[in-house]
Short mmCIF file of C-alpha atoms in Angstrom, two decimals:
data_model
loop_
_atom_site.label_atom_id
_atom_site.label_comp_id
_atom_site.label_asym_id
_atom_site.label_seq_id
_atom_site.Cartn_x
_atom_site.Cartn_y
_atom_site.Cartn_z
CA MET M 1 -8.38 133.74 -176.74
CA LEU M 2 -7.13 132.43 -173.41
CA PHE M 3 -3.55 132.42 -174.65
CA ALA M 4 -3.90 136.00 -175.95
CA GLU M 5 -5.28 137.04 -172.55
CA TRP M 6 -2.27 135.45 -170.84
CA TYR M 7 0.05 137.33 -173.22
CA GLN M 8 -1.58 140.63 -172.25
CA ILE M 9 -1.12 139.86 -168.54
CA CYS M 10 2.56 139.04 -169.07
CA GLU M 11 3.05 142.29 -170.99
CA LEU M 12 1.52 144.47 -168.26
CA PRO M 13 4.05 147.04 -166.99
CA GLY M 14 5.19 146.10 -163.50
CA ALA M 15 3.26 142.83 -163.63
CA ASN M 16 3.00 141.10 -160.26
CA ASP M 17 1.66 137.80 -158.95
CA GLY M 18 -1.89 139.12 -158.43
CA PRO M 19 -3.19 139.08 -162.06
CA CYS M 20 -1.21 135.88 -162.79
CA ASN M 21 -2.73 134.03 -159.84
CA HIS M 22 -6.20 135.31 -160.73
CA TYR M 23 -5.78 134.01 -164.28
CA ILE M 24 -4.66 130.57 -163.07
CA LEU M 25 -7.62 130.48 -160.69
CA GLN M 26 -9.92 131.16 -163.64
CA LEU M 27 -8.40 128.22 -165.51
CA TYR M 28 -9.14 126.02 -162.46
CA GLN M 29 -12.72 127.29 -162.25
CA ASN M 30 -13.26 126.70 -165.98
CA GLY M 31 -12.23 123.05 -165.53
CA LEU M 32 -9.07 123.34 -167.62
CA LEU M 33 -6.62 122.17 -164.93
CA LYS M 34 -8.37 119.08 -163.58
CA GLY M 35 -5.88 116.65 -165.07
CA ASP M 36 -8.45 115.09 -167.43
CA ASP M 37 -8.91 114.99 -171.21
CA MET M 38 -9.89 118.67 -171.28
CA THR M 39 -6.61 119.62 -169.61
CA GLU M 40 -4.66 117.53 -172.08
CA ARG M 41 -6.49 119.16 -175.00
CA PHE M 42 -5.93 122.65 -173.54
CA PHE M 43 -2.18 122.19 -173.24
CA ARG M 44 -1.90 120.39 -176.58
CA ILE M 45 -3.59 123.30 -178.39
CA ILE M 46 -1.46 125.90 -176.59
CA THR M 47 1.69 123.92 -177.46
CA GLU M 48 0.58 123.80 -181.12
CA LEU M 49 -0.16 127.55 -181.11
CA SER M 50 3.19 128.40 -179.53
CA VAL M 51 5.22 126.23 -181.90
CA ALA M 52 3.23 127.40 -184.96
CA HIS M 53 3.73 131.06 -184.02
CA CYS M 54 7.46 130.47 -183.55
CA LEU M 55 7.91 128.67 -186.87
CA SER M 56 5.75 131.13 -188.81
CA SER M 57 8.05 133.94 -187.71
CA GLU M 58 10.83 132.29 -189.70
CA VAL M 59 8.65 132.11 -192.83
CA MET M 60 7.60 135.77 -192.52
CA SER M 61 11.17 136.99 -192.21
CA SER M 62 12.59 134.74 -194.98
CA GLY M 63 11.73 137.23 -197.75
CA ALA M 64 14.12 139.77 -196.32
CA LEU M 65 17.06 137.46 -195.68
CA GLN M 66 20.48 139.04 -195.95
CA SER M 67 22.65 136.14 -194.80
CA PRO M 68 22.40 132.38 -193.98
CA GLN M 69 22.73 133.22 -190.28
CA GLN M 70 19.50 135.19 -190.35
CA ALA M 71 17.68 132.06 -191.51
CA GLN M 72 17.88 130.84 -187.92
CA THR M 73 16.13 133.96 -186.55
CA LEU M 74 12.88 132.95 -184.86
CA SER M 75 10.45 134.77 -182.61
CA PHE M 76 10.31 132.80 -179.37
CA LEU M 77 7.76 135.17 -177.87
CA ALA M 78 4.89 132.64 -177.80
CA ILE M 79 7.18 129.86 -176.48
CA ASP M 80 8.43 132.12 -173.67
CA ILE M 81 4.87 133.12 -172.75
CA TYR M 82 3.84 129.44 -172.68
CA ALA M 83 6.80 128.60 -170.43
CA LYS M 84 5.69 131.37 -168.04
CA LEU M 85 2.16 129.93 -167.97
CA VAL M 86 3.40 126.44 -166.99
CA LEU M 87 5.71 127.94 -164.36
CA ALA M 88 2.85 130.01 -162.92
CA ILE M 89 0.71 126.87 -162.57
CA LEU M 90 3.55 125.05 -160.79
CA LYS M 91 4.05 128.06 -158.50
CA ILE M 92 0.46 127.78 -157.20
CA LEU M 93 1.64 125.22 -154.62
CA THR M 94 4.41 127.56 -153.49
CA VAL M 95 1.99 130.49 -153.32
CA THR M 96 -0.39 128.37 -151.22
CA VAL M 97 2.40 127.42 -148.81
CA ARG M 98 3.47 131.05 -148.42
CA PHE M 99 -0.11 132.13 -147.78
CA ILE M 100 -0.54 129.44 -145.09
CA GLN M 101 2.69 130.56 -143.43
CA LYS M 102 1.55 134.20 -143.43
CA ASP M 103 -1.98 133.36 -142.28
CA ALA M 104 -0.62 131.28 -139.38
CA GLU M 105 1.82 134.03 -138.41
CA ASP M 106 -0.85 136.77 -138.52
CA LYS M 107 -3.60 134.89 -136.68
CA LYS M 108 -1.43 133.05 -134.15
CA ALA M 109 -3.71 131.06 -131.79
CA SER M 110 -6.86 131.81 -133.83
CA PHE M 111 -5.42 130.23 -137.00
CA ASN M 112 -7.64 127.42 -138.31
CA PRO M 113 -5.76 124.99 -140.60
CA ARG M 114 -8.80 122.93 -141.61
CA PRO M 115 -9.51 124.64 -144.99
CA TYR M 116 -5.89 124.15 -146.04
CA PHE M 117 -5.94 120.59 -144.79
CA ARG M 118 -8.98 119.96 -147.03
CA LEU M 119 -7.13 121.53 -149.95
CA PHE M 120 -4.17 119.16 -149.57
CA ILE M 121 -6.52 116.21 -149.07
CA ASN M 122 -8.24 116.96 -152.40
CA TRP M 123 -4.94 117.27 -154.22
CA LEU M 124 -3.51 114.07 -152.73
CA LEU M 125 -6.70 112.09 -153.38
CA ASP M 126 -6.77 113.21 -157.02
CA LEU M 127 -3.09 112.35 -157.42
CA GLY M 128 -3.62 108.95 -155.82
CA SER M 129 -6.40 108.11 -158.28
CA LEU M 130 -4.11 108.64 -161.30
CA ASP M 131 -2.56 105.61 -162.96
CA PRO M 132 1.11 105.26 -162.02
CA VAL M 133 3.39 106.41 -164.82
CA THR M 134 6.90 105.28 -165.62
CA ASP M 135 8.36 108.55 -166.90
CA GLY M 136 9.08 109.98 -163.48
CA ALA M 137 6.40 112.69 -163.65
CA ASN M 138 4.62 111.36 -160.55
CA PHE M 139 7.87 111.44 -158.59
CA GLN M 140 8.39 115.10 -159.51
CA ILE M 141 4.86 115.95 -158.38
CA LEU M 142 5.35 114.05 -155.13
CA THR M 143 8.65 115.87 -154.62
CA ALA M 144 6.81 119.18 -154.96
CA PHE M 145 4.35 118.09 -152.26
CA ALA M 146 7.17 116.79 -150.07
CA ASN M 147 8.80 120.23 -150.29
CA ALA M 148 5.47 121.87 -149.43
CA PHE M 149 5.01 119.66 -146.36
CA HIS M 150 8.61 120.30 -145.35
CA ALA M 151 7.95 124.05 -145.47
CA LEU M 152 4.85 123.54 -143.30
CA GLN M 153 6.48 121.21 -140.76
CA PRO M 154 5.65 121.78 -137.08
CA LEU M 155 9.04 123.38 -136.36
CA LYS M 156 8.22 126.13 -138.90
CA VAL M 157 4.42 126.41 -138.69
CA PRO M 158 3.45 124.83 -135.35
CA SER M 159 -0.25 125.67 -135.73
CA PHE M 160 -0.44 123.75 -139.03
CA CYS M 161 0.55 120.56 -137.26
CA CYS M 162 -3.35 119.46 -137.49
CA ILE M 163 -2.10 116.01 -136.26
CA GLN M 164 -4.03 114.69 -139.24
CA MET M 165 -1.31 115.83 -141.65
CA ARG M 166 1.26 113.78 -139.73
CA ASN M 167 -1.13 110.81 -139.65
CA ILE M 168 -1.60 111.01 -143.42
CA ILE M 169 2.15 110.77 -143.98
CA LEU M 170 2.64 108.01 -141.39
CA SER M 171 -0.34 106.04 -142.77
CA ALA M 172 1.34 105.53 -146.14
CA PHE M 173 2.11 101.91 -147.00
CA PRO M 174 3.40 99.99 -150.06
CA ARG M 175 0.94 99.91 -152.94
CA ASN M 176 0.97 96.10 -153.17
CA MET M 177 0.39 95.52 -149.44
CA ARG M 178 -2.96 94.66 -147.88
CA LEU M 179 -3.18 95.78 -144.26
CA PRO M 180 -4.71 93.28 -141.81
CA ASP M 181 -7.68 94.67 -139.86
CA PRO M 182 -6.22 95.73 -136.45
CA SER M 183 -9.45 94.70 -134.68
CA THR M 184 -9.28 91.09 -135.94
CA PRO M 185 -9.72 88.73 -132.95
CA ASN M 186 -6.54 86.88 -131.96
CA LEU M 187 -4.46 88.73 -134.55
CA LYS M 188 -0.79 87.84 -134.10
CA ILE M 189 1.30 90.42 -135.87
CA ASP M 190 4.55 88.52 -135.31
CA LEU M 191 3.19 85.83 -137.66
CA LEU M 192 2.61 88.29 -140.53
CA PRO M 193 5.17 87.64 -143.31
CA GLU M 194 5.89 91.38 -143.70
CA ILE M 195 6.75 91.88 -140.04
CA ARG M 196 10.42 90.95 -140.45
CA GLU M 197 10.88 93.24 -143.46
CA SER M 198 12.51 96.61 -142.83
CA PRO M 199 10.91 99.70 -144.38
CA ARG M 200 12.87 101.75 -146.91
CA ILE M 201 14.44 104.73 -145.17
CA LEU M 202 15.76 107.20 -147.75
CA SER M 203 17.01 109.81 -145.29
CA GLU M 204 20.34 109.65 -143.46
CA VAL M 205 19.11 108.37 -140.11
CA ASP M 206 22.32 109.09 -138.19
CA ALA M 207 22.99 112.54 -139.71
CA ALA M 208 21.99 114.45 -136.55
CA LEU M 209 24.03 112.06 -134.39
CA LYS M 210 27.10 112.66 -136.55
CA ALA M 211 26.55 116.43 -136.51
CA LYS M 212 26.69 116.39 -132.70
CA GLN M 213 29.62 113.91 -132.59
CA MET M 214 27.41 111.36 -130.81
CA LYS M 215 27.35 108.44 -133.22
CA ALA M 216 30.67 106.92 -132.08
CA ASP M 217 29.56 107.09 -128.43
CA VAL M 218 26.21 105.46 -129.23
CA ASP M 219 27.92 102.69 -131.22
CA GLU M 220 30.43 102.11 -128.43
CA TYR M 221 27.70 101.77 -125.83
CA LEU M 222 25.66 99.40 -128.01
CA LYS M 223 28.72 97.19 -128.52
CA THR M 224 30.05 97.06 -124.97
CA ARG M 225 27.10 97.95 -122.72
CA PRO M 226 29.37 98.97 -119.83
CA GLN M 227 27.97 98.28 -116.37
CA GLY M 228 28.11 100.45 -113.28
CA GLY M 229 28.52 104.22 -113.46
CA CYS M 230 28.31 104.63 -117.22
CA SER M 231 28.91 108.26 -118.18
CA PHE M 232 27.17 107.85 -121.56
CA LEU M 233 23.73 107.25 -120.03
CA THR M 234 24.12 109.83 -117.28
CA GLU M 235 25.19 112.54 -119.76
CA LEU M 236 22.70 111.61 -122.49
CA LYS M 237 19.88 113.90 -121.35
CA GLN M 238 22.20 116.92 -121.22
CA ARG M 239 23.51 116.21 -124.71
CA LEU M 240 19.98 116.36 -126.14
CA LEU M 241 19.47 119.95 -124.93
CA LEU M 242 19.90 123.03 -127.10
CA SER M 243 21.89 126.08 -126.09
CA PRO M 244 19.75 128.93 -124.64
CA SER M 245 19.95 130.94 -127.88
CA GLU M 246 19.03 127.90 -130.03
CA ALA M 247 16.17 127.06 -127.64
CA ALA M 248 14.75 130.58 -127.96
CA THR M 249 14.66 130.23 -131.75
CA ALA M 250 13.34 126.64 -131.81
CA GLY M 251 10.67 127.13 -129.14
CA THR M 252 11.85 124.05 -127.24
CA ARG M 253 14.82 123.29 -124.99
CA TYR M 254 15.49 120.03 -126.84
CA ASN M 255 17.19 119.19 -130.12
CA VAL M 256 14.20 117.44 -131.71
CA PRO M 257 15.99 116.17 -134.87
CA LEU M 258 18.67 114.69 -132.60
CA ILE M 259 16.08 112.88 -130.46
CA ASN M 260 14.39 111.51 -133.61
CA SER M 261 17.74 110.40 -135.03
CA LEU M 262 18.82 108.73 -131.78
CA VAL M 263 15.57 106.80 -131.34
CA LEU M 264 15.42 105.46 -134.89
CA TYR M 265 19.15 104.68 -135.13
CA VAL M 266 19.27 102.77 -131.83
CA GLY M 267 16.09 100.88 -132.75
CA MET M 268 17.44 99.91 -136.17
CA GLN M 269 20.67 98.62 -134.63
CA ALA M 270 18.69 96.57 -132.10
CA ILE M 271 16.43 95.09 -134.80
CA GLN M 272 19.40 94.17 -136.97
CA GLN M 273 21.09 92.34 -134.13
CA LEU M 274 17.87 90.73 -132.96
CA GLN M 275 17.21 89.26 -136.40
CA SER M 276 20.74 87.91 -136.73
CA ARG M 277 20.68 86.45 -133.22
CA VAL M 278 22.46 83.13 -132.74
CA PRO M 279 19.94 80.44 -131.76
CA HIS M 280 20.15 79.43 -128.09
CA ALA M 281 20.98 75.86 -129.09
CA GLN M 282 24.24 77.06 -130.69
CA ALA M 283 25.34 79.12 -127.70
CA THR M 284 27.62 77.39 -125.22
CA ALA M 285 27.85 78.30 -121.56
CA ASN M 286 30.79 80.59 -122.26
CA THR M 287 29.54 82.29 -125.45
CA VAL M 288 26.56 84.56 -124.96
CA PRO M 289 25.36 85.98 -128.29
CA MET M 290 26.49 89.58 -128.69
CA SER M 291 23.05 90.44 -130.08
CA VAL M 292 21.43 89.87 -126.69
CA PHE M 293 23.68 92.56 -125.19
CA LEU M 294 22.95 94.88 -128.07
CA VAL M 295 19.19 94.49 -127.67
CA SER M 296 19.58 94.98 -123.92
CA ALA M 297 21.83 98.01 -124.52
CA ALA M 298 19.15 99.58 -126.72
CA LEU M 299 16.57 98.99 -124.02
CA ASP M 300 18.96 100.57 -121.49
CA ILE M 301 19.09 103.73 -123.59
CA PHE M 302 15.33 103.89 -124.01
CA GLN M 303 14.62 103.12 -120.36
CA SER M 304 17.20 105.67 -119.22
CA LEU M 305 15.67 108.40 -121.37
CA ILE M 306 12.08 107.67 -120.39
CA GLY M 307 13.04 107.84 -116.72
CA ASP M 308 15.51 110.75 -116.75
CA LEU M 309 13.86 113.23 -119.11
CA ASP M 310 11.45 115.87 -117.84
CA THR M 311 7.88 115.97 -119.17
CA GLU M 312 8.80 118.08 -122.23
CA GLY M 313 11.72 115.86 -123.21
CA ARG M 314 9.79 112.66 -122.54
CA TYR M 315 6.90 113.87 -124.70
CA LEU M 316 9.27 114.52 -127.62
CA PHE M 317 10.99 111.16 -127.04
CA LEU M 318 7.68 109.25 -127.00
CA ASN M 319 6.55 111.03 -130.17
CA ALA M 320 9.79 109.98 -131.86
CA ILE M 321 8.86 106.36 -131.03
CA ALA M 322 5.22 106.80 -132.10
CA ASN M 323 6.40 108.17 -135.46
CA GLN M 324 7.72 104.67 -136.25
CA LEU M 325 4.32 102.98 -135.73
CA ARG M 326 3.38 102.64 -139.39
CA TYR M 327 2.48 99.73 -141.69
CA PRO M 328 3.45 96.09 -140.88
CA ASN M 329 7.25 95.98 -140.83
CA SER M 330 10.08 95.29 -138.40
CA HIS M 331 10.29 98.91 -137.21
CA THR M 332 6.59 99.07 -136.39
CA HIS M 333 6.84 95.78 -134.51
CA TYR M 334 9.91 96.72 -132.49
CA PHE M 335 8.81 100.23 -131.51
CA SER M 336 5.32 99.00 -130.64
CA PHE M 337 6.99 96.57 -128.25
CA ILE M 338 9.19 99.36 -126.80
CA LEU M 339 6.17 101.57 -126.10
CA LEU M 340 4.16 98.77 -124.49
CA TYR M 341 7.16 97.49 -122.52
CA SER M 342 7.81 101.01 -121.24
CA PHE M 343 4.19 101.31 -120.15
CA ALA M 344 4.31 98.00 -118.30
CA GLU M 345 7.67 98.66 -116.62
CA ALA M 346 7.09 102.33 -115.74
CA ASN M 347 7.66 103.18 -112.09
CA GLN M 348 5.85 106.51 -112.37
CA GLU M 349 2.26 106.92 -113.52
CA ILE M 350 3.19 110.15 -115.33
CA ILE M 351 5.12 107.98 -117.81
CA GLN M 352 2.06 105.81 -118.47
CA GLU M 353 -0.08 108.92 -118.77
CA GLN M 354 2.25 110.48 -121.33
CA ILE M 355 2.42 107.27 -123.38
CA THR M 356 -1.38 107.25 -123.41
CA ARG M 357 -1.50 110.92 -124.37
CA VAL M 358 0.85 110.45 -127.33
CA LEU M 359 -1.26 107.57 -128.67
CA LEU M 360 -4.62 109.18 -127.92
CA GLU M 361 -3.97 112.59 -129.46
CA ARG M 362 -3.19 110.84 -132.76
CA LEU M 363 -6.39 108.77 -132.57
CA ILE M 364 -9.00 111.40 -131.63
CA VAL M 365 -8.61 113.18 -134.98
CA ASN M 366 -10.34 112.03 -138.16
CA LYS M 367 -8.94 109.13 -140.17
CA PRO M 368 -6.53 107.99 -141.43
CA HIS M 369 -4.76 106.47 -138.42
CA PRO M 370 -1.45 104.64 -138.94
CA TRP M 371 -1.89 100.87 -138.71
CA GLY M 372 0.85 100.40 -136.11
CA LEU M 373 -0.64 103.12 -133.95
CA LEU M 374 -4.00 101.31 -133.87
CA ILE M 375 -2.34 97.96 -133.17
CA THR M 376 -0.44 99.41 -130.21
CA PHE M 377 -3.42 101.20 -128.69
CA ILE M 378 -5.71 98.18 -129.05
CA GLU M 379 -3.09 96.01 -127.37
CA LEU M 380 -2.76 98.51 -124.54
CA ILE M 381 -6.47 98.71 -123.78
CA LYS M 382 -7.31 95.04 -124.33
CA ASN M 383 -4.44 93.12 -122.75
CA PRO M 384 -5.05 92.75 -118.97
CA ARG M 385 -1.27 92.81 -118.45
CA TYR M 386 -1.30 96.60 -118.76
CA ASN M 387 -4.19 97.15 -116.33
CA PHE M 388 -5.09 100.15 -118.48
CA TRP M 389 -8.66 100.76 -117.33
CA ASN M 390 -7.68 100.96 -113.64
CA ARG M 391 -5.20 103.81 -114.10
CA SER M 392 -6.10 106.93 -112.15
CA PHE M 393 -5.66 109.27 -115.14
CA ILE M 394 -8.42 107.37 -116.95
CA ARG M 395 -10.83 107.98 -114.06
CA CYS M 396 -9.86 111.57 -113.26
CA ALA M 397 -13.06 113.05 -114.76
CA PRO M 398 -16.27 111.60 -116.29
CA GLU M 399 -15.71 113.34 -119.64
CA ILE M 400 -12.16 111.91 -119.86
CA GLU M 401 -13.46 108.43 -119.11
CA LYS M 402 -16.15 108.79 -121.80
CA LEU M 403 -13.54 109.97 -124.28
CA PHE M 404 -11.38 106.90 -123.67
CA GLU M 405 -14.37 104.58 -124.00
CA SER M 406 -15.44 106.28 -127.23
CA VAL M 407 -11.98 105.94 -128.78
CA ALA M 408 -11.72 102.36 -127.53
CA ARG M 409 -15.05 101.47 -129.19
CA SER M 410 -13.94 103.00 -132.47
CA CYS M 411 -10.73 100.94 -132.28
CA GLY M 412 -12.52 97.64 -131.90
CA GLY M 413 -14.17 97.33 -128.52
CA LEU M 414 -13.36 97.22 -124.84
CA LYS M 415 -13.32 93.51 -124.05
CA PRO M 416 -9.92 92.40 -122.69
CA VAL M 417 -8.21 89.43 -124.27
CA ASP M 418 -5.82 86.99 -122.65
CA GLU M 419 -3.17 86.90 -125.35
CA GLY M 420 -1.26 89.87 -126.70
CA MET M 421 -0.62 90.75 -130.33
CA VAL M 422 2.73 92.43 -129.87
CA SER M 423 4.33 91.73 -126.54
CA GLY M 424 5.52 88.18 -127.02
CA TRP M 425 8.00 89.07 -129.75
CA VAL M 426 11.09 90.04 -127.77
CA SER M 427 9.95 89.35 -124.23
CA GLU M 428 12.56 86.67 -123.64
CA THR M 429 15.43 89.03 -124.47
CA ALA M 430 13.90 92.10 -122.87
CA HIS M 431 14.85 90.92 -119.40
#
């Protein structure tokens, strides 16, 4: 009966998405698309019906055969209708994305993304509870969700950037890994075995650098670290800006993909050299390990940007760093150090305030919170070295102070500790 109803919908003159979507919604409401045994039975029966109808058409027409070629004549009507049904179910995700885009565009500032966020949460939770399969089906489903998230990225739908969605993606970690509790007393993340492992990066990290003909200049600076009036550092800020027409379209004066590419690429080069560093015992008075210069060159770039950029550019730059604070790995460790080092060495309080803002705005939303983000914030508020609780922006208003204390309590308490979790890792090469 359900299949016959679907056939009638498909045969409607001038059929549009409305009746199709309503039909799929009914299947959801009747519990036929939950991904359980009932769903399997539903699709098995429809497959049987479609194939049986197709094959029976050959039997019915066999009595009137005129030639051997006609023996191959089949009615694929039921098969085609079934294919349309499966496609319509797959299109639901696309329809949802389009609706979110339209809703956000129509409502502007009054758009509330929370219902859609809940929808994606339910889907992702249900997918996560399924047993992993080896036939690649899970990867195809995940690809569909990746495409959906790409279509809803902040550059395209800024109001759907419910920081939670970003946190969900950045909170992902390998299935076989067990995350240490960030609030564990005296936790030393540099002693974790995973901390020297690099995460898998499947995208082309330096693509934006190549597109803007910057990669060769970055590599040259990292190799030579020229002293004095280096044009690379002085021109870097200007090279991150968009043209006026591009800025009008993007809604920002800065090339955000380029900033993200630069930060991750420079960090990866520094980590690689740091890990292959020649031990001090092997270095003679005349041979300083090249890796020390490379690490220092990377710090030069980061320190130059954090000092030279205006508040908009610095905010984007700091977010590019915070995006790397994920599960225990070498990237999380290095960029956590960079953020904390920048806080400690900052010569303007606005820099410390913006670092705090970037961390805090990712922590005041509901869980999940990326592990590396928690580690970094806990280190910042607990280690007396950073003098966090005496900063003027913490004390600027009672409600702000209460907010910080509330977040601090939820992250594992306020009591300072004498030893840091992160900062000792590259401190000897940082200077």
